[in-house]
PDB file of C-alpha atoms in Angstrom:
ATOM      1  CA  LEU A   1       1.350  21.352  17.638  1.00 40.00           C
ATOM      2  CA  ASP A   2      -0.410  24.354  19.061  1.00 40.00           C
ATOM      3  CA  VAL A   3      -2.491  25.367  16.052  1.00 41.00           C
ATOM      4  CA  GLU A   4      -5.938  24.214  15.061  1.00 48.00           C
ATOM      5  CA  HIS A   5      -5.432  24.682  11.328  1.00 47.00           C
ATOM      6  CA  LEU A   6      -2.444  24.165   9.091  1.00 47.00           C
ATOM      7  CA  GLY A   7      -3.593  26.235   6.124  1.00 45.00           C
ATOM      8  CA  PRO A   8      -4.330  25.036   2.614  1.00 43.00           C
ATOM      9  CA  HIS A   9      -0.797  23.958   1.701  1.00 40.00           C
ATOM     10  CA  LEU A  10       0.186  21.883   4.761  1.00 42.00           C
ATOM     11  CA  GLY A  11       3.393  23.918   4.977  1.00 39.00           C
ATOM     12  CA  GLU A  12       6.514  23.513   2.895  1.00 38.00           C
ATOM     13  CA  GLN A  13       7.035  19.961   4.100  1.00 40.00           C
ATOM     14  CA  GLY A  14       3.487  18.809   3.319  1.00 41.00           C
ATOM     15  CA  PHE A  15       2.292  15.939   1.179  1.00 41.00           C
ATOM     16  CA  GLU A  16       0.025  15.761  -1.826  1.00 42.00           C
ATOM     17  CA  LEU A  17      -2.909  13.611  -0.714  1.00 43.00           C
ATOM     18  CA  GLY A  18      -3.986  12.385  -4.129  1.00 44.00           C
ATOM     19  CA  PRO A  19      -6.899  13.950  -6.035  1.00 45.00           C
ATOM     20  CA  ARG A  20      -7.613  17.446  -4.720  1.00 45.00           C
ATOM     21  CA  ARG A  21     -10.491  17.619  -2.302  1.00 48.00           C
ATOM     22  CA  HIS A  22     -12.341  20.847  -1.634  1.00 49.00           C
ATOM     23  CA  VAL A  23     -11.213  21.634   1.900  1.00 50.00           C
ATOM     24  CA  GLU A  24     -11.147  25.257   3.005  1.00 56.00           C
ATOM     25  CA  GLN A  25      -8.802  24.511   5.902  1.00 67.00           C
ATOM     26  CA  ILE A  26      -6.963  21.352   6.866  1.00 74.00           C
ATOM     27  CA  GLY A  27      -6.843  21.102  10.634  1.00 78.00           C
ATOM     28  CA  ILE A  28      -5.196  18.879  13.154  1.00 81.00           C
ATOM     29  CA  HIS A  29      -8.445  16.949  13.667  1.00 83.00           C
ATOM     30  CA  HIS A  30      -8.983  16.035   9.978  1.00 83.00           C
ATOM     31  CA  ASN A  31      -8.590  12.326   9.204  1.00 83.00           C
ATOM     32  CA  PHE A  32      -5.512  11.558   7.085  1.00 81.00           C
ATOM     33  CA  PHE A  33      -7.210   8.751   5.146  1.00 76.00           C
ATOM     34  CA  GLN A  34     -10.450  10.667   4.565  1.00 77.00           C
ATOM     35  CA  LEU A  35      -8.362  13.438   2.980  1.00 78.00           C
ATOM     36  CA  GLY A  36      -6.978  10.937   0.465  1.00 75.00           C
ATOM     37  CA  GLY A  37      -4.038   9.411   2.305  1.00 76.00           C
ATOM     38  CA  ASP A  38      -3.207   5.762   1.616  1.00 74.00           C
ATOM     39  CA  SER A  39      -0.679   3.133   2.660  1.00 69.00           C
ATOM     40  CA  ILE A  40       2.132   4.447   0.474  1.00 73.00           C
ATOM     41  CA  LYS A  41       1.643   8.053   1.589  1.00 78.00           C
ATOM     42  CA  SER A  42       1.516   6.880   5.203  1.00 76.00           C
ATOM     43  CA  ILE A  43       5.031   5.450   4.823  1.00 79.00           C
ATOM     44  CA  GLN A  44       6.212   8.826   3.466  1.00 80.00           C
ATOM     45  CA  VAL A  45       4.621  10.645   6.402  1.00 83.00           C
ATOM     46  CA  ILE A  46       6.160   8.323   8.982  1.00 81.00           C
ATOM     47  CA  ALA A  47       9.578   8.651   7.314  1.00 82.00           C
ATOM     48  CA  ARG A  48       9.376  12.447   7.718  1.00 83.00           C
ATOM     49  CA  VAL A  49       8.262  12.090  11.335  1.00 81.00           C
ATOM     50  CA  ASN A  50      11.198   9.814  12.119  1.00 80.00           C
ATOM     51  CA  GLU A  51      13.613  12.209  10.410  1.00 80.00           C
ATOM     52  CA  ALA A  52      12.453  14.781  12.970  1.00 80.00           C
ATOM     53  CA  GLY A  53      13.650  12.551  15.790  1.00 79.00           C
ATOM     54  CA  TYR A  54      10.548  10.579  16.698  1.00 80.00           C
ATOM     55  CA  ARG A  55      10.113   6.804  16.748  1.00 79.00           C
ATOM     56  CA  LEU A  56       6.925   5.812  14.966  1.00 79.00           C
ATOM     57  CA  GLY A  57       5.934   3.129  12.493  1.00 78.00           C
ATOM     58  CA  PRO A  58       3.143   2.964   9.882  1.00 73.00           C
ATOM     59  CA  LEU A  59       0.976   1.096  12.387  1.00 73.00           C
ATOM     60  CA  GLN A  60       0.777   4.233  14.549  1.00 78.00           C
ATOM     61  CA  LEU A  61      -0.685   6.250  11.679  1.00 79.00           C
ATOM     62  CA  PHE A  62      -3.417   3.651  11.223  1.00 76.00           C
ATOM     63  CA  GLN A  63      -4.107   3.803  14.960  1.00 78.00           C
ATOM     64  CA  HIS A  64      -3.905   7.627  15.210  1.00 81.00           C
ATOM     65  CA  GLN A  65      -5.369   9.014  11.998  1.00 83.00           C
ATOM     66  CA  THR A  66      -5.370  12.744  12.827  1.00 85.00           C
ATOM     67  CA  ILE A  67      -2.420  15.068  13.433  1.00 84.00           C
ATOM     68  CA  ALA A  68      -3.656  15.762  16.959  1.00 83.00           C
ATOM     69  CA  GLU A  69      -3.695  12.057  17.852  1.00 85.00           C
ATOM     70  CA  LEU A  70      -0.412  11.336  16.108  1.00 82.00           C
ATOM     71  CA  ALA A  71       1.301  14.241  17.897  1.00 84.00           C
ATOM     72  CA  VAL A  72       0.487  12.661  21.274  1.00 84.00           C
ATOM     73  CA  ALA A  73       1.917   9.329  20.138  1.00 82.00           C
ATOM     74  CA  ALA A  74       4.991  11.067  18.699  1.00 81.00           C
ATOM     75  CA  GLU A  75       5.723  12.916  21.950  1.00 81.00           C
ATOM     76  CA  ALA A  76       5.332   9.682  23.878  1.00 79.00           C
ATOM     77  CA  SER A  77       7.805   7.975  21.536  1.00 72.00           C
ATOM     78  CA  ARG A  78      10.341  10.787  22.005  1.00 69.00           C
ATOM     79  CA  SER A  79      10.033  10.777  25.793  1.00 63.00           C
ATOM     80  CA  SER A  80      10.628   7.030  25.877  1.00 58.00           C
ATOM     81  CA  ALA A  81      13.540   7.132  23.419  1.00 53.00           C
ATOM     82  CA  GLY A  82      16.093   6.756  26.211  1.00 54.00           C
ATOM     83  CA  ALA A  83      14.183   4.082  28.073  1.00 49.00           C
ATOM     84  CA  PRO A  84      14.959   0.374  27.678  1.00 50.00           C
ATOM     85  CA  ALA A  85      13.261  -1.135  24.661  1.00 45.00           C
ATOM     86  CA  ALA A  86       9.872  -2.545  25.504  1.00 46.00           C
ATOM     87  CA  ALA A  87       8.804  -5.962  24.334  1.00 43.00           C
ATOM     88  CA  PRO A  88       6.889  -5.894  21.044  1.00 46.00           C
ATOM     89  CA  ALA A  89       3.155  -5.594  21.500  1.00 46.00           C
ATOM     90  CA  ALA A  90       1.268  -8.809  21.009  1.00 48.00           C
ATOM     91  CA  ARG A  91      -0.659  -9.043  17.788  1.00 54.00           C
ATOM     92  CA  PRO A  92      -4.443  -9.250  17.849  1.00 56.00           C
ATOM     93  CA  ARG A  93      -5.601 -12.833  18.239  1.00 68.00           C
ATOM     94  CA  VAL A  94      -7.391 -14.552  15.396  1.00 76.00           C
ATOM     95  CA  GLY A  95     -10.850 -15.816  16.297  1.00 79.00           C
ATOM     96  CA  LEU A  96     -10.601 -18.996  14.228  1.00 87.00           C
ATOM     97  CA  PRO A  97     -11.255 -22.436  15.682  1.00 89.00           C
ATOM     98  CA  ALA A  98      -8.025 -24.209  16.550  1.00 88.00           C
ATOM     99  CA  GLY A  99      -8.398 -26.670  13.678  1.00 90.00           C
ATOM    100  CA  GLU A 100      -8.734 -23.936  11.045  1.00 91.00           C
ATOM    101  CA  LEU A 101      -5.821 -21.950  12.445  1.00 91.00           C
ATOM    102  CA  ASP A 102      -3.618 -25.040  12.683  1.00 91.00           C
ATOM    103  CA  ARG A 103      -4.432 -25.899   9.063  1.00 91.00           C
ATOM    104  CA  LEU A 104      -3.294 -22.468   7.881  1.00 92.00           C
ATOM    105  CA  LEU A 105      -0.126 -22.469   9.986  1.00 92.00           C
ATOM    106  CA  SER A 106       0.790 -26.013   8.943  1.00 93.00           C
ATOM    107  CA  ASP A 107       1.734 -24.614   5.530  1.00 92.00           C
ATOM    108  CA  PRO A 108       5.529 -24.100   5.658  1.00 93.00           C
ATOM    109  CA  ALA A 109       5.131 -21.045   3.411  1.00 90.00           C
ATOM    110  CA  VAL A 110       2.969 -19.286   6.040  1.00 90.00           C
ATOM    111  CA  ALA A 111       4.609 -17.218   8.794  1.00 89.00           C
ATOM    112  CA  ASP A 112       1.556 -15.841  10.621  1.00 89.00           C
ATOM    113  CA  VAL A 113      -2.215 -15.333  10.545  1.00 90.00           C
ATOM    114  CA  VAL A 114      -3.707 -11.957  11.510  1.00 87.00           C
ATOM    115  CA  PRO A 115      -7.364 -10.819  11.845  1.00 87.00           C
ATOM    116  CA  LEU A 116      -9.035  -8.082   9.813  1.00 81.00           C
ATOM    117  CA  SER A 117     -10.293  -4.843  11.320  1.00 74.00           C
ATOM    118  CA  SER A 118     -13.967  -3.879  10.985  1.00 75.00           C
ATOM    119  CA  TYR A 119     -13.107  -1.418   8.207  1.00 72.00           C
ATOM    120  CA  GLN A 120     -11.174  -4.086   6.366  1.00 75.00           C
ATOM    121  CA  ARG A 121     -14.115  -6.461   6.659  1.00 81.00           C
ATOM    122  CA  HIS A 122     -16.369  -3.788   5.155  1.00 79.00           C
ATOM    123  CA  LYS A 123     -14.086  -3.437   2.126  1.00 78.00           C
ATOM    124  CA  LEU A 124     -13.821  -7.175   1.598  1.00 82.00           C
ATOM    125  CA  ASP A 125     -17.596  -7.626   1.955  1.00 84.00           C
ATOM    126  CA  ARG A 126     -18.196  -4.942  -0.651  1.00 80.00           C
ATOM    127  CA  LEU A 127     -15.710  -6.582  -2.979  1.00 79.00           C
ATOM    128  CA  LEU A 128     -17.344  -9.983  -2.678  1.00 82.00           C
ATOM    129  CA  ARG A 129     -20.962  -8.758  -2.866  1.00 83.00           C
ATOM    130  CA  ALA A 130     -20.504  -6.571  -5.944  1.00 78.00           C
ATOM    131  CA  PRO A 131     -17.319  -7.532  -7.769  1.00 75.00           C
ATOM    132  CA  ARG A 132     -16.471  -5.521 -10.838  1.00 75.00           C
ATOM    133  CA  PRO A 133     -13.301  -5.039 -12.881  1.00 71.00           C
ATOM    134  CA  GLY A 134     -10.974  -2.453 -11.449  1.00 72.00           C
ATOM    135  CA  ILE A 135     -12.615  -2.097  -8.044  1.00 71.00           C
ATOM    136  CA  PHE A 136      -9.989  -0.910  -5.528  1.00 72.00           C
ATOM    137  CA  VAL A 137      -7.198  -1.177  -8.145  1.00 79.00           C
ATOM    138  CA  VAL A 138      -4.707   1.698  -7.888  1.00 82.00           C
ATOM    139  CA  HIS A 139      -2.180   2.596 -10.590  1.00 87.00           C
ATOM    140  CA  ARG A 140       0.719   4.978 -10.105  1.00 87.00           C
ATOM    141  CA  TRP A 141       2.914   5.830 -13.069  1.00 90.00           C
ATOM    142  CA  ASP A 142       5.731   8.135 -14.045  1.00 91.00           C
ATOM    143  CA  VAL A 143       8.654   8.391 -16.480  1.00 93.00           C
ATOM    144  CA  LEU A 144      12.167   7.668 -15.210  1.00 90.00           C
ATOM    145  CA  PRO A 145      14.704   9.770 -17.139  1.00 90.00           C
ATOM    146  CA  GLY A 146      18.271   8.689 -17.822  1.00 87.00           C
ATOM    147  CA  ARG A 147      19.961   5.333 -18.068  1.00 85.00           C
ATOM    148  CA  VAL A 148      18.480   2.798 -15.665  1.00 83.00           C
ATOM    149  CA  ASP A 149      19.979  -0.537 -14.679  1.00 88.00           C
ATOM    150  CA  LEU A 150      16.740  -2.508 -14.801  1.00 86.00           C
ATOM    151  CA  ALA A 151      18.241  -5.597 -13.171  1.00 88.00           C
ATOM    152  CA  VAL A 152      19.326  -3.553 -10.144  1.00 89.00           C
ATOM    153  CA  LEU A 153      15.921  -1.845 -10.008  1.00 86.00           C
ATOM    154  CA  GLU A 154      14.130  -5.195 -10.021  1.00 87.00           C
ATOM    155  CA  ARG A 155      16.370  -6.544  -7.253  1.00 89.00           C
ATOM    156  CA  ALA A 156      15.716  -3.450  -5.152  1.00 87.00           C
ATOM    157  CA  TRP A 157      11.948  -3.828  -5.487  1.00 82.00           C
ATOM    158  CA  GLN A 158      12.203  -7.519  -4.642  1.00 85.00           C
ATOM    159  CA  ALA A 159      14.293  -6.728  -1.570  1.00 87.00           C
ATOM    160  CA  VAL A 160      11.577  -4.348  -0.348  1.00 82.00           C
ATOM    161  CA  ALA A 161       8.950  -7.051  -0.874  1.00 79.00           C
ATOM    162  CA  GLU A 162      11.033  -9.493   1.154  1.00 80.00           C
ATOM    163  CA  ARG A 163      11.684  -6.955   3.922  1.00 81.00           C
ATOM    164  CA  TYR A 164       8.139  -5.899   4.793  1.00 79.00           C
ATOM    165  CA  GLU A 165       5.408  -8.249   5.988  1.00 79.00           C
ATOM    166  CA  LEU A 166       2.680  -6.075   4.515  1.00 77.00           C
ATOM    167  CA  LEU A 167       4.039  -6.936   1.064  1.00 79.00           C
ATOM    168  CA  ARG A 168       3.912 -10.663   1.823  1.00 82.00           C
ATOM    169  CA  THR A 169       0.299 -10.827   2.949  1.00 82.00           C
ATOM    170  CA  ALA A 170      -2.723 -12.383   1.240  1.00 82.00           C
ATOM    171  CA  LEU A 171      -6.375 -12.809   2.171  1.00 83.00           C
ATOM    172  CA  ALA A 172      -8.059 -16.068   3.050  1.00 86.00           C
ATOM    173  CA  TRP A 173     -11.717 -16.719   3.786  1.00 88.00           C
ATOM    174  CA  GLU A 174     -12.922 -19.778   1.859  1.00 87.00           C
ATOM    175  CA  GLY A 175     -13.545 -22.671   4.237  1.00 89.00           C
ATOM    176  CA  LEU A 176     -12.885 -20.436   7.252  1.00 91.00           C
ATOM    177  CA  SER A 177     -15.175 -19.157  10.001  1.00 91.00           C
ATOM    178  CA  GLU A 178     -13.986 -15.596   9.319  1.00 90.00           C
ATOM    179  CA  PRO A 179     -11.680 -13.884   6.820  1.00 90.00           C
ATOM    180  CA  VAL A 180      -8.059 -13.424   7.871  1.00 89.00           C
ATOM    181  CA  GLN A 181      -4.732 -12.110   6.614  1.00 86.00           C
ATOM    182  CA  VAL A 182      -2.116 -14.755   5.886  1.00 88.00           C
ATOM    183  CA  VAL A 183       1.490 -13.573   6.121  1.00 87.00           C
ATOM    184  CA  HIS A 184       3.791 -15.527   3.802  1.00 87.00           C
ATOM    185  CA  ARG A 185       7.494 -16.045   4.417  1.00 87.00           C
ATOM    186  CA  ARG A 186       8.460 -15.061   0.885  1.00 84.00           C
ATOM    187  CA  SER A 187       6.926 -13.165  -1.994  1.00 80.00           C
ATOM    188  CA  HIS A 188       7.725 -12.334  -5.601  1.00 80.00           C
ATOM    189  CA  LEU A 189       7.117  -8.990  -7.278  1.00 81.00           C
ATOM    190  CA  PRO A 190       6.208  -9.542 -10.955  1.00 83.00           C
ATOM    191  CA  VAL A 191       7.945  -7.103 -13.305  1.00 88.00           C
ATOM    192  CA  ASP A 192       6.746  -6.829 -16.916  1.00 91.00           C
ATOM    193  CA  ARG A 193       9.378  -5.386 -19.263  1.00 92.00           C
ATOM    194  CA  GLN A 194       8.262  -4.013 -22.618  1.00 94.00           C
ATOM    195  CA  ASP A 195      10.081  -2.273 -25.473  1.00 95.00           C
ATOM    196  CA  TRP A 196       8.233   0.725 -26.911  1.00 96.00           C
ATOM    197  CA  ARG A 197      11.250   2.338 -28.551  1.00 95.00           C
ATOM    198  CA  GLY A 198      10.640   3.684 -32.029  1.00 94.00           C
ATOM    199  CA  LEU A 199       6.902   4.088 -31.489  1.00 96.00           C
ATOM    200  CA  PRO A 200       5.334   7.539 -31.907  1.00 96.00           C
ATOM    201  CA  ALA A 201       4.463   9.262 -28.639  1.00 94.00           C
ATOM    202  CA  GLU A 202       0.751   8.852 -29.317  1.00 96.00           C
ATOM    203  CA  GLU A 203       1.102   5.098 -29.830  1.00 97.00           C
ATOM    204  CA  GLN A 204       3.132   4.827 -26.633  1.00 96.00           C
ATOM    205  CA  ARG A 205       0.296   6.592 -24.825  1.00 95.00           C
ATOM    206  CA  GLN A 206      -2.225   4.202 -26.374  1.00 96.00           C
ATOM    207  CA  ARG A 207      -0.179   1.232 -25.192  1.00 96.00           C
ATOM    208  CA  LEU A 208      -0.089   2.666 -21.681  1.00 95.00           C
ATOM    209  CA  ASP A 209      -3.869   3.142 -21.708  1.00 94.00           C
ATOM    210  CA  ALA A 210      -4.359  -0.406 -23.035  1.00 94.00           C
ATOM    211  CA  PHE A 211      -2.115  -1.822 -20.313  1.00 92.00           C
ATOM    212  CA  LEU A 212      -4.008   0.021 -17.583  1.00 91.00           C
ATOM    213  CA  GLU A 213      -7.366  -1.147 -18.917  1.00 89.00           C
ATOM    214  CA  ALA A 214      -6.262  -4.778 -19.270  1.00 89.00           C
ATOM    215  CA  ASP A 215      -4.748  -4.719 -15.783  1.00 85.00           C
ATOM    216  CA  ARG A 216      -8.017  -3.449 -14.285  1.00 83.00           C
ATOM    217  CA  GLU A 217      -9.844  -6.316 -15.973  1.00 81.00           C
ATOM    218  CA  LEU A 218      -7.666  -8.821 -14.104  1.00 75.00           C
ATOM    219  CA  GLY A 219      -9.574  -7.978 -10.943  1.00 65.00           C
ATOM    220  CA  PHE A 220      -8.808  -9.191  -7.450  1.00 64.00           C
ATOM    221  CA  GLU A 221      -6.175 -11.923  -7.027  1.00 61.00           C
ATOM    222  CA  ARG A 222      -7.599 -13.349  -3.859  1.00 59.00           C
ATOM    223  CA  ASP A 223      -4.984 -15.748  -2.546  1.00 56.00           C
ATOM    224  CA  LYS A 224      -1.846 -14.095  -3.894  1.00 61.00           C
ATOM    225  CA  PRO A 225       0.555 -12.329  -1.535  1.00 61.00           C
ATOM    226  CA  LEU A 226       1.891  -8.980  -2.679  1.00 58.00           C
ATOM    227  CA  PRO A 227      -1.006  -7.797  -4.877  1.00 65.00           C
ATOM    228  CA  MET A 228       1.366  -5.524  -6.783  1.00 75.00           C
ATOM    229  CA  ARG A 229       2.825  -5.608 -10.275  1.00 82.00           C
ATOM    230  CA  VAL A 230       5.295  -3.363 -12.060  1.00 89.00           C
ATOM    231  CA  LEU A 231       5.496  -2.434 -15.744  1.00 92.00           C
ATOM    232  CA  ILE A 232       8.751  -1.016 -17.125  1.00 93.00           C
ATOM    233  CA  ALA A 233       8.459   0.128 -20.756  1.00 94.00           C
ATOM    234  CA  ASP A 234      11.582   1.379 -22.540  1.00 95.00           C
ATOM    235  CA  LEU A 235      10.496   4.570 -24.351  1.00 95.00           C
ATOM    236  CA  THR A 236      13.715   5.888 -25.882  1.00 93.00           C
ATOM    237  CA  GLY A 237      16.635   3.947 -24.414  1.00 89.00           C
ATOM    238  CA  ASP A 238      17.219   6.642 -21.808  1.00 91.00           C
ATOM    239  CA  SER A 239      13.686   7.118 -20.467  1.00 94.00           C
ATOM    240  CA  PHE A 240      11.355   4.495 -19.044  1.00 95.00           C
ATOM    241  CA  GLN A 241       7.626   4.421 -18.388  1.00 95.00           C
ATOM    242  CA  VAL A 242       7.058   2.810 -14.982  1.00 93.00           C
ATOM    243  CA  VAL A 243       3.644   1.700 -13.714  1.00 93.00           C
ATOM    244  CA  ILE A 244       3.091   0.277 -10.214  1.00 88.00           C
ATOM    245  CA  ARG A 245      -0.201  -1.533  -9.705  1.00 85.00           C
ATOM    246  CA  SER A 246      -1.577  -2.214  -6.226  1.00 79.00           C
ATOM    247  CA  GLU A 247      -4.932  -3.082  -4.727  1.00 72.00           C
ATOM    248  CA  GLU A 248      -6.317  -0.604  -2.206  1.00 63.00           C
ATOM    249  CA  HIS A 249      -8.383  -3.124  -0.273  1.00 51.00           C
ATOM    250  CA  THR A 250      -5.387  -5.388   0.308  1.00 52.00           C
ATOM    251  CA  SER A 251      -2.851  -2.630   0.956  1.00 51.00           C
ATOM    252  CA  GLU A 252      -5.176  -1.201   3.584  1.00 48.00           C
ATOM    253  CA  LEU A 253      -5.697  -4.739   4.899  1.00 44.00           C
ATOM    254  CA  GLN A 254      -2.152  -4.633   6.170  1.00 46.00           C
ATOM    255  CA  SER A 255      -2.921  -2.181   8.966  1.00 44.00           C
ATOM    256  CA  HIS A 256      -2.152  -4.718  11.712  1.00 45.00           C
ATOM    257  CA  HIS A 257       1.449  -4.915  10.504  1.00 46.00           C
ATOM    258  CA  ASP A 258       4.199  -2.479  11.463  1.00 42.00           C
TER     259      ASP A 258
END
């Protein structure tokens, strides 16, 4: 990139970064996450980057949070594309006493234990000091038109959860010298199916609002891997209300994972 500013629309291939922020110009030195980017949008960004011929993973966007920094990493990845594959970088070491770490890893359901970054610690500390319903809970919803094979959709979501470590990770801190991320070998994505067919549109909207409110009240599920849930509500038989619930503090807590 040889421009300092990208203009207000980020070009035709840009991304919507959540709620609009008042930014006169978005430049190559603006921070992706401060502009409203999150873990899901970071995956979309990296997918576009890789389509352009680079070799980057979501971890690089957490490490290089501006376009200027990411461009350097992208060029380095392209220049090394023909080189022999390097050994995977070692993960950050956990600063737990050996006994605590051994206790966590002795669980056959646990694959790995990873430390938190300073930013992640800040979020967790805030959550524990001043817990309140809905803090860091993120809902994304839309209507899927047409006939949908719900069984296939559920299997696809579950396959994604099994594929990526960041969707098999929980937090642990009780009885430990410091909080850590615990990567589980398997995870299950809960899917709640509901039938709203025959209800007036206004009542369907009220049910959606009630679901969102009740889900916020559930709060933080501290030891559960994959802090996500999915609602699929049949609206008409050929359109479906889908809600995906995630927890910002835990999705961002996955930044050590590629």
